[in-house]
mmCIF file of C-alpha atoms in Angstrom:
data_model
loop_
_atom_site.group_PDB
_atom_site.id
_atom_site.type_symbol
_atom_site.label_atom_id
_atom_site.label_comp_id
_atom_site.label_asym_id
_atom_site.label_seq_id
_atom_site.Cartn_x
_atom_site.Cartn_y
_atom_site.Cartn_z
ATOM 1 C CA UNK G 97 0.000 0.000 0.000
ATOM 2 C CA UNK G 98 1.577 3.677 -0.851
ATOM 3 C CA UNK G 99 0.911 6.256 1.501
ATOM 4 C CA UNK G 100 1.244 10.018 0.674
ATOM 5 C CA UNK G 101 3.291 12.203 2.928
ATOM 6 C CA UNK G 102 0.892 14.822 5.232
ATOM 7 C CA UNK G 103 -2.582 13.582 3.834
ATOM 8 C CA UNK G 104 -5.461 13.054 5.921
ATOM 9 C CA UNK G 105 -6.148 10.238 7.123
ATOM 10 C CA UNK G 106 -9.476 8.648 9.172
ATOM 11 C CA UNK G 107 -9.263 5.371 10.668
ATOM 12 C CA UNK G 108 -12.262 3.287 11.716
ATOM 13 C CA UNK G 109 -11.066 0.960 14.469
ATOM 14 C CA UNK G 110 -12.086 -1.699 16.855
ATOM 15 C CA UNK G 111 -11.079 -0.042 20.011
ATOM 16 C CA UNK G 112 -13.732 -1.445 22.414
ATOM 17 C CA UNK G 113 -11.957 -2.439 25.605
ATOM 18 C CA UNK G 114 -13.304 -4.391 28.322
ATOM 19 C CA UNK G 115 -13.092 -1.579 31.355
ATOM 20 C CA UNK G 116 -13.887 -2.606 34.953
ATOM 21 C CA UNK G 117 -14.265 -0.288 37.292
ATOM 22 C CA UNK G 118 -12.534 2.785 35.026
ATOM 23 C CA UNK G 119 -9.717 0.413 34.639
ATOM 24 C CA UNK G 120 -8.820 -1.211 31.110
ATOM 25 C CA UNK G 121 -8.764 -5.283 31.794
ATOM 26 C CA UNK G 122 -7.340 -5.981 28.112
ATOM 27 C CA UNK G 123 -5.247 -3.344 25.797
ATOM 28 C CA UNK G 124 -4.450 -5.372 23.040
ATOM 29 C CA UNK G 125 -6.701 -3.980 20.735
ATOM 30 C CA UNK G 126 -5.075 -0.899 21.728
ATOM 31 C CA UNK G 127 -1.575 -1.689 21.074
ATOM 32 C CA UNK G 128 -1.962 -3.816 18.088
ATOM 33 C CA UNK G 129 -3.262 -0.108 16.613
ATOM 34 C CA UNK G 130 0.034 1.477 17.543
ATOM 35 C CA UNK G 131 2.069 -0.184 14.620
ATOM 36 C CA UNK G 132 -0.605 1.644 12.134
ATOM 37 C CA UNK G 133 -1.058 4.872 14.039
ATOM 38 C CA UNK G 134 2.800 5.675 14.010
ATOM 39 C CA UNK G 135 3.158 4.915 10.644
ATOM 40 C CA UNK G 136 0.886 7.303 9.419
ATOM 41 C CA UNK G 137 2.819 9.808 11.820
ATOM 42 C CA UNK G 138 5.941 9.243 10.856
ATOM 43 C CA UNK G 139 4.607 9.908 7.290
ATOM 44 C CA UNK G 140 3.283 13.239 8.619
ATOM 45 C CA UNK G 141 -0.439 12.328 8.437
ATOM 46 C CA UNK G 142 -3.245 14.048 10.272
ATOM 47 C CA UNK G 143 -5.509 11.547 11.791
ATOM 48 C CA UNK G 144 -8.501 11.390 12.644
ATOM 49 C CA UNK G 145 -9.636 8.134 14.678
ATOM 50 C CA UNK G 146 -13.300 6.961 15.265
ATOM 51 C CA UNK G 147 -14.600 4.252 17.641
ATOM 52 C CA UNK G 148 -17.142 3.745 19.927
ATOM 53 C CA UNK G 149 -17.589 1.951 23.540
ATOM 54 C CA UNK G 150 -19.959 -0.989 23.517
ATOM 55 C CA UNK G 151 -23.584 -2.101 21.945
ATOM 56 C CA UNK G 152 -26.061 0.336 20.227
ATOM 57 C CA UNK G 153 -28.391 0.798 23.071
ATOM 58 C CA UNK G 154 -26.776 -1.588 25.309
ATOM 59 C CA UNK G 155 -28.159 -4.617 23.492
ATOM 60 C CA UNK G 156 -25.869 -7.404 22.557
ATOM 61 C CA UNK G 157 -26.179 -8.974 19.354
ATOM 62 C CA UNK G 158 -26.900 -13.593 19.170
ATOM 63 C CA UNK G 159 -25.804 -15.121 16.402
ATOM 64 C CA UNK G 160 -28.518 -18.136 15.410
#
């Protein structure tokens, strides 16, 4: 893949952590992003990351 020096960049990512009591149980989500995130720095990117924390309306999804 060829990346452009200082383009802009938005990455979609998985980042939903288990947290218990306003601690994070599990990071490696977190740092398996890293590799990606300073890549696109060292290639002067702006970034722009989007997540979110759990279910849509707290419901969790079965799978029949």
């Amino acid at each position: 893949m060829k990346f452009y020096r200082k383009t802009r960049v938005i990455l979609r990512m998985d980042l939903d952590v288990p947290i218990s009591e306003d601690m994070i149980e599990d990071d490696s989500r977190l740092v398996k992003s890293l590799p990606t995130i300073k890549l696109l720095l060292e290639k002067e990117c702006k970034i722009a990351i989007i997540g979110h924390r759990g279910r849509p309306e707290g419901k969790t999804k079965t799978c029949h």
